[in-house]
């Protein structure tokens, strides 16, 4: 069972969408995240760094041919925090039904 816990770090809509996207996949390419969230490279990089600093996201920079790419994934701690935040939001809005 998931412990409902509101997470101020995840709550801003950009980070919530970012975490939801990462939660649905194994690894996600930076370009896909940038396009999905309609963000600039620098803004997305800052959000990923914030989440990575909290231990919620991991990034890697593999080389594909001669190109270096960036991809991200949600960590186990990130999954726990995300699931707890979603449960807290469901508890909040559940009373409105």
Short mmCIF file of C-alpha atoms in Angstrom, two decimals:
data_model
loop_
_atom_site.label_atom_id
_atom_site.label_comp_id
_atom_site.label_asym_id
_atom_site.label_seq_id
_atom_site.Cartn_x
_atom_site.Cartn_y
_atom_site.Cartn_z
CA UNK A 1 0.00 0.00 0.00
CA UNK A 2 1.23 3.47 -0.89
CA UNK A 3 1.57 5.98 1.90
CA UNK A 4 -0.16 9.22 0.87
CA UNK A 5 2.40 12.00 1.26
CA UNK A 6 2.16 15.42 -0.39
CA UNK A 7 5.55 16.32 -1.89
CA UNK A 8 6.27 20.03 -2.41
CA UNK A 9 9.20 19.23 -4.71
CA UNK A 10 7.06 17.20 -7.12
CA UNK A 11 3.91 19.34 -6.91
CA UNK A 12 4.69 22.14 -9.43
CA UNK A 13 2.92 21.18 -12.67
CA UNK A 14 6.12 20.96 -14.72
CA UNK A 15 7.78 18.55 -12.28
CA UNK A 16 4.58 16.57 -11.79
CA UNK A 17 4.24 16.09 -15.56
CA UNK A 18 7.93 15.25 -15.81
CA UNK A 19 7.69 12.64 -13.05
CA UNK A 20 4.49 11.16 -14.54
CA UNK A 21 6.22 10.81 -17.90
CA UNK A 22 9.26 9.16 -16.34
CA UNK A 23 7.06 6.87 -14.22
CA UNK A 24 5.51 5.46 -17.39
CA UNK A 25 8.79 4.41 -19.02
CA UNK A 26 12.17 2.85 -18.36
CA UNK A 27 14.43 5.57 -19.81
CA UNK A 28 13.20 8.71 -21.59
CA UNK A 29 15.24 10.78 -24.04
CA UNK A 30 15.82 14.45 -23.20
CA UNK A 31 14.41 15.59 -26.56
CA UNK A 32 11.16 13.71 -25.95
CA UNK A 33 10.78 15.28 -22.50
CA UNK A 34 11.56 18.74 -23.88
CA UNK A 35 8.92 18.39 -26.59
CA UNK A 36 6.30 16.78 -24.31
CA UNK A 37 6.65 19.51 -21.69
CA UNK A 38 7.16 22.33 -24.25
CA UNK A 39 10.26 23.53 -22.41
CA UNK A 40 13.56 25.00 -23.44
CA UNK A 41 16.66 22.86 -23.03
CA UNK A 42 17.91 25.00 -20.15
CA UNK A 43 14.58 24.95 -18.29
CA UNK A 44 14.27 21.17 -18.60
CA UNK A 45 17.89 20.71 -17.57
CA UNK A 46 17.24 22.77 -14.44
CA UNK A 47 14.14 20.71 -13.52
CA UNK A 48 16.00 17.44 -14.07
CA UNK A 49 18.90 18.69 -11.94
CA UNK A 50 16.53 19.62 -9.12
CA UNK A 51 14.89 16.19 -9.18
CA UNK A 52 18.24 14.45 -9.54
CA UNK A 53 19.57 16.36 -6.53
CA UNK A 54 16.66 15.02 -4.48
CA UNK A 55 17.41 11.48 -5.64
CA UNK A 56 14.14 11.22 -7.59
CA UNK A 57 15.68 11.06 -11.06
CA UNK A 58 18.83 9.61 -12.57
CA UNK A 59 20.34 10.79 -15.84
CA UNK A 60 22.96 9.36 -18.12
CA UNK A 61 24.71 10.60 -21.22
CA UNK A 62 25.33 7.67 -23.55
CA UNK A 63 27.07 8.10 -26.87
CA UNK A 64 25.02 7.00 -29.86
CA UNK A 65 27.32 6.79 -32.84
CA UNK A 66 29.08 10.13 -32.85
CA UNK A 67 26.25 11.85 -30.95
CA UNK A 68 26.03 12.23 -27.22
CA UNK A 69 22.48 12.14 -25.85
CA UNK A 70 20.89 12.62 -22.46
CA UNK A 71 18.23 10.38 -21.03
CA UNK A 72 16.50 10.17 -17.67
CA UNK A 73 14.67 7.66 -15.53
CA UNK A 74 12.78 7.73 -12.26
CA UNK A 75 14.62 6.16 -9.30
CA UNK A 76 13.11 3.89 -6.66
CA UNK A 77 13.00 6.85 -4.25
CA UNK A 78 11.41 8.95 -6.98
CA UNK A 79 8.79 6.28 -7.63
CA UNK A 80 7.94 6.11 -3.91
CA UNK A 81 7.68 9.91 -3.69
CA UNK A 82 5.62 10.16 -6.89
CA UNK A 83 3.22 7.38 -5.86
CA UNK A 84 2.82 8.97 -2.43
CA UNK A 85 2.16 12.39 -3.96
CA UNK A 86 -0.43 10.97 -6.36
CA UNK A 87 -2.13 9.17 -3.45
CA UNK A 88 -2.20 12.45 -1.48
CA UNK A 89 -3.74 14.29 -4.42
CA UNK A 90 -6.35 11.55 -4.83
CA UNK A 91 -7.20 11.83 -1.12
CA UNK A 92 -7.60 15.60 -1.49
CA UNK A 93 -9.85 15.49 -4.54
CA UNK A 94 -11.68 12.35 -3.40
CA UNK A 95 -13.59 14.45 -0.89
CA UNK A 96 -14.93 16.62 -3.71
CA UNK A 97 -16.77 13.77 -5.42
#
